């Protein structure tokens, strides 16, 4: 298959998985609006829908099947690769066709409709992120929305929470810090979506309180005791540039900080397509802090942190 020639492992996985009887809704526009697909992209998505019998339909059936086969699982699946030859909207088609299965799982777990609705709008948000970073239509990090489509991630107010299990390094770090969980234990991974306004103290506290009630109610078998966050927002070097009362510093103080990591995605997240500009723009206090640190020869990192859920 030409579309998958750069991804032989993914091709072999899909061949072994087989197809699934899928279809698009009679009114696909309603489904796209439910996923918050930007209005400027609606016509392109509808005009490029795969049809039975072509190569993209074969791929669509198996991609949807891969989501359904791992519905609800917290183990990492085979992640969707970038497939530019399938077109900028191919994964939008996949998630549209998978939407009935996702919503069925939500109903099975008793997920409130308003939580389902807010969670699923992240697809359109990540289309906006793609346009912000590249200036072209598409879906940023298509593997990311697999978490939403498989019933693993939920947006609760300002923040998103994914059902995860602690890895060895993180789990050992939590135990060493006096935490209640260790490697392999259930936990929640918190994420801060773009295009969602300020991450104020009250809004974040509200999200954490919602998570404390939501997951025991809908996933009582898992019993997560800690929340983890892996983000450039937790780089403690921000303390040199930002006031203690800023949203970023207040968010950091929620967590016990563990190891640093490279490749945090900070530049693309903050500057978008302007990340390649020299000099970097300094339109906000955050942009100024980042640019000033880099101009002085500094390096930014991602940082992992944990906090008790209770």
C-alpha positions as CSV (number, residue, x, y, z in Angstrom):
1,X,0.0,0.0,0.0
2,X,1.6,3.2,-1.2
3,X,0.3,5.4,1.7
4,X,1.9,3.1,4.3
5,X,5.2,2.3,2.5
6,X,7.1,4.4,5.1
7,X,5.4,2.6,8.0
8,X,5.8,-1.2,7.5
9,X,5.1,-2.0,11.2
10,X,1.8,-0.1,11.2
11,X,0.9,-1.8,7.8
12,X,1.5,-5.2,9.3
13,X,-0.5,-4.4,12.4
14,X,-3.5,-3.3,10.4
15,X,-3.4,-6.3,8.1
16,X,-3.4,-8.6,11.1
17,X,-6.2,-6.6,12.7
18,X,-8.6,-6.7,9.8
19,X,-11.3,-4.3,8.9
20,X,-14.4,-3.2,10.7
21,X,-17.8,-2.4,9.3
22,X,-17.8,1.4,9.5
23,X,-19.8,4.2,7.9
24,X,-20.2,7.9,8.1
25,X,-23.3,9.4,9.6
26,X,-26.1,10.4,7.3
27,X,-25.5,14.0,8.4
28,X,-21.7,14.2,8.7
29,X,-21.9,18.0,9.2
30,X,-23.5,17.5,12.6
31,X,-20.7,15.1,13.6
32,X,-18.0,17.5,12.4
33,X,-19.5,20.4,14.4
34,X,-19.7,18.1,17.4
35,X,-15.9,17.6,17.0
36,X,-15.5,21.4,16.7
37,X,-14.0,21.1,13.2
38,X,-13.2,24.8,12.2
39,X,-15.8,26.2,9.8
40,X,-13.1,27.0,7.3
41,X,-12.3,23.3,7.1
42,X,-15.8,21.8,6.9
43,X,-16.1,21.9,3.1
44,X,-12.6,20.3,2.6
45,X,-13.4,17.5,5.1
46,X,-16.7,16.7,3.4
47,X,-15.3,16.9,-0.1
48,X,-12.5,14.4,0.7
49,X,-14.4,11.7,2.5
50,X,-13.1,8.3,1.5
51,X,-15.5,6.0,-0.4
52,X,-15.7,2.2,-0.1
53,X,-13.3,0.4,-2.5
54,X,-10.5,2.9,-2.5
55,X,-7.2,2.6,-0.7
56,X,-8.1,5.2,2.0
57,X,-11.3,3.3,2.8
58,X,-9.3,0.1,3.5
59,X,-7.1,2.2,5.8
60,X,-10.0,4.0,7.4
61,X,-11.7,0.7,8.4
62,X,-8.6,-0.6,10.0
63,X,-7.7,2.6,11.8
64,X,-11.2,2.7,13.3
65,X,-10.9,-1.0,14.3
66,X,-7.6,-0.2,16.0
67,X,-9.4,2.3,18.2
68,X,-12.3,0.0,19.0
69,X,-10.0,-2.9,19.7
70,X,-8.2,-0.8,22.4
71,X,-11.3,1.1,23.7
72,X,-10.8,2.0,27.4
73,X,-7.3,0.5,27.6
74,X,-4.6,2.5,29.4
75,X,-1.8,0.5,27.8
76,X,-0.1,2.4,24.9
77,X,-1.6,1.2,21.5
78,X,0.1,1.3,18.1
79,X,0.0,5.1,17.6
80,X,-1.3,6.7,14.4
81,X,1.7,7.8,12.3
82,X,1.7,10.9,10.1
83,X,0.3,10.0,6.7
84,X,0.6,13.1,4.5
85,X,-0.2,11.1,1.3
86,X,-3.6,10.2,2.8
87,X,-4.5,13.9,2.8
88,X,-4.7,16.6,5.5
89,X,-8.1,15.5,6.6
90,X,-7.7,11.7,6.7
91,X,-7.6,11.3,10.5
92,X,-10.6,13.7,10.8
93,X,-12.5,11.1,8.7
94,X,-11.2,8.3,11.0
95,X,-12.3,10.0,14.2
96,X,-15.7,10.9,12.6
97,X,-16.3,7.3,11.7
98,X,-15.2,6.2,15.2
99,X,-17.4,8.7,17.0
100,X,-20.4,6.3,17.5
101,X,-18.1,3.8,19.2
102,X,-16.5,6.5,21.4
103,X,-19.9,7.8,22.5
104,X,-21.2,4.2,23.2
105,X,-18.2,3.7,25.5
106,X,-19.0,7.0,27.2
107,X,-22.6,5.9,27.8
108,X,-21.5,2.5,29.1
109,X,-19.3,4.3,31.7
110,X,-22.0,6.9,32.5
111,X,-20.0,9.8,31.3
112,X,-22.2,13.0,31.4
113,X,-23.0,14.3,28.0
114,X,-21.5,17.7,28.8
115,X,-18.1,16.0,29.6
116,X,-18.3,14.0,26.3
117,X,-19.0,17.2,24.4
118,X,-16.2,19.2,25.9
119,X,-13.7,16.4,25.6
120,X,-14.4,15.8,21.9
121,X,-14.0,19.4,20.9
122,X,-10.3,18.9,21.3
123,X,-10.2,17.6,17.8
124,X,-11.1,20.9,16.3
125,X,-8.7,22.6,18.8
126,X,-5.8,20.6,17.5
127,X,-6.8,21.4,13.9
128,X,-6.4,25.0,15.0
129,X,-3.0,24.2,16.6
130,X,-1.9,22.7,13.2
131,X,-2.9,25.9,11.4
132,X,-1.2,28.0,14.0
133,X,2.1,26.2,13.7
134,X,2.1,25.4,9.9
135,X,-0.4,27.8,8.3
136,X,-2.0,24.8,6.5
137,X,-5.0,22.5,7.2
138,X,-4.5,19.3,9.1
139,X,-4.6,17.7,12.5
140,X,-1.7,18.3,14.9
141,X,-0.4,15.1,16.4
142,X,-3.1,12.7,15.3
143,X,-2.0,10.1,17.8
144,X,-3.0,12.6,20.6
145,X,-6.8,12.4,19.8
146,X,-6.6,8.6,20.0
147,X,-6.7,9.1,23.8
148,X,-10.0,10.9,23.5
149,X,-11.5,8.5,21.0
150,X,-10.5,5.5,23.1
151,X,-12.1,6.8,26.3
152,X,-8.8,7.4,28.0
153,X,-8.8,11.2,28.3
154,X,-11.5,13.6,29.5
155,X,-11.7,17.4,29.8
156,X,-13.0,18.5,33.1
157,X,-13.2,22.3,33.1
158,X,-10.0,24.0,32.1
159,X,-7.8,20.9,32.3
160,X,-7.7,17.5,30.7
161,X,-7.0,14.3,32.6
162,X,-5.8,11.0,31.1
163,X,-6.1,7.6,32.8
164,X,-2.5,6.3,33.0
165,X,-0.3,3.9,34.9
166,X,3.0,5.1,36.5
167,X,6.1,4.1,34.7
168,X,9.1,2.8,36.6
169,X,11.1,6.1,36.8
170,X,8.1,8.2,37.6
171,X,6.7,5.7,40.1
172,X,10.0,5.4,41.9
173,X,10.2,9.2,42.1
174,X,6.7,9.4,43.6
175,X,7.6,6.8,46.2
176,X,10.9,8.5,47.0
177,X,9.0,11.7,47.5
178,X,6.7,10.1,50.1
179,X,3.9,9.6,47.7
180,X,1.2,6.9,47.9
181,X,1.8,5.2,44.5
182,X,4.6,3.4,42.7
183,X,5.4,1.8,39.4
184,X,2.4,0.3,37.6
185,X,-0.2,2.0,39.8
186,X,-3.1,3.8,38.4
187,X,-2.7,7.6,38.1
188,X,-4.0,10.6,36.2
189,X,-1.9,12.6,33.7
190,X,-3.0,16.2,33.5
191,X,-2.7,18.3,30.3
192,X,-3.3,22.0,29.6
193,X,-5.0,22.4,26.2
194,X,-4.1,25.4,24.0
195,X,-6.7,28.0,22.9
196,X,-8.6,27.7,26.2
197,X,-7.8,31.0,27.9
198,X,-5.8,31.7,31.1
199,X,-5.0,28.7,33.3
200,X,-6.0,30.7,36.4
201,X,-5.7,29.3,39.9
202,X,-9.5,29.0,40.5
203,X,-10.1,27.3,37.2
204,X,-7.3,24.8,37.8
205,X,-8.5,24.1,41.3
206,X,-12.0,23.5,40.0
207,X,-10.6,21.0,37.4
208,X,-8.7,19.0,40.1
209,X,-11.8,18.9,42.2
210,X,-13.9,17.6,39.3
211,X,-11.3,14.9,38.6
212,X,-11.4,13.8,42.3
213,X,-15.1,13.1,41.9
214,X,-15.2,12.0,38.2
215,X,-12.8,9.1,38.1
216,X,-13.9,7.2,41.2
217,X,-17.5,7.5,39.9
218,X,-16.9,6.3,36.4
219,X,-13.8,4.1,36.8
220,X,-14.1,2.8,40.3
221,X,-11.8,-0.2,39.6
222,X,-8.7,2.0,39.1
223,X,-8.4,4.2,42.2
224,X,-5.7,6.7,41.1
225,X,-4.1,8.5,44.1
226,X,-1.7,10.8,42.3
227,X,-1.7,13.2,39.3
228,X,1.3,13.6,37.1
229,X,2.2,16.3,34.6
230,X,5.0,16.3,32.0
231,X,5.3,19.8,30.6
232,X,7.6,22.7,29.8
233,X,5.3,24.7,32.2
234,X,7.1,22.9,35.1
235,X,10.6,24.2,34.2
236,X,11.6,25.7,37.5
237,X,13.8,28.3,35.6
238,X,10.6,30.3,35.1
239,X,11.1,31.5,38.7
240,X,13.9,33.7,37.4
241,X,11.5,35.6,35.1
242,X,7.9,35.4,36.2
243,X,6.3,36.7,39.4
244,X,5.4,34.2,42.1
245,X,1.7,35.1,41.6
246,X,1.7,34.3,37.9
247,X,-0.5,31.5,36.7
248,X,2.5,29.4,35.6
249,X,4.3,29.7,39.0
250,X,1.1,28.9,40.9
251,X,0.5,25.8,38.7
252,X,4.1,24.7,39.3
253,X,3.6,24.9,43.1
254,X,0.9,22.2,42.9
255,X,3.5,19.6,42.0
256,X,6.6,17.9,43.5
257,X,9.1,18.2,40.6
258,X,11.0,15.2,39.4
259,X,13.4,14.8,36.4
260,X,13.9,17.1,33.4
261,X,13.5,15.9,29.8
262,X,14.3,17.3,26.4
263,X,11.9,17.9,23.5
264,X,9.1,19.7,25.5
265,X,7.5,21.4,22.5
266,X,7.6,24.8,24.2
267,X,8.7,26.8,21.2
268,X,6.0,25.5,18.9
269,X,3.3,25.8,21.6
270,X,4.1,29.4,22.6
271,X,5.3,30.9,19.3
272,X,3.6,28.7,16.7
273,X,4.9,29.5,13.2
274,X,6.9,32.4,14.7
275,X,9.2,30.0,16.5
276,X,11.6,30.3,13.5
277,X,11.8,34.1,13.7
278,X,15.0,35.8,14.7
279,X,14.6,37.6,16.9
280,X,11.7,35.9,18.6
281,X,8.6,38.1,19.2
282,X,8.2,39.5,22.8
283,X,4.5,40.3,22.7
284,X,3.7,38.8,26.2
285,X,5.5,38.3,29.5
286,X,5.9,34.6,28.7
287,X,7.4,35.2,25.3
288,X,9.8,37.8,26.8
289,X,10.9,35.4,29.5
290,X,11.6,32.6,27.0
291,X,13.4,34.8,24.5
292,X,15.5,36.5,27.2
293,X,16.7,33.2,28.6
294,X,17.6,31.9,25.2
295,X,19.5,35.1,24.3
296,X,21.5,34.6,27.5
297,X,22.6,31.2,26.3
298,X,20.1,29.3,28.5
299,X,18.2,26.1,27.6
300,X,14.6,25.3,28.4
301,X,13.5,21.8,29.5
302,X,10.4,19.9,30.1
303,X,9.9,18.7,33.7
304,X,7.8,15.9,35.2
305,X,5.9,16.5,38.4
306,X,3.4,14.7,40.6
307,X,0.8,15.8,43.2
308,X,-1.6,13.9,45.4
309,X,-5.0,13.5,44.0
310,X,-6.8,13.5,47.3
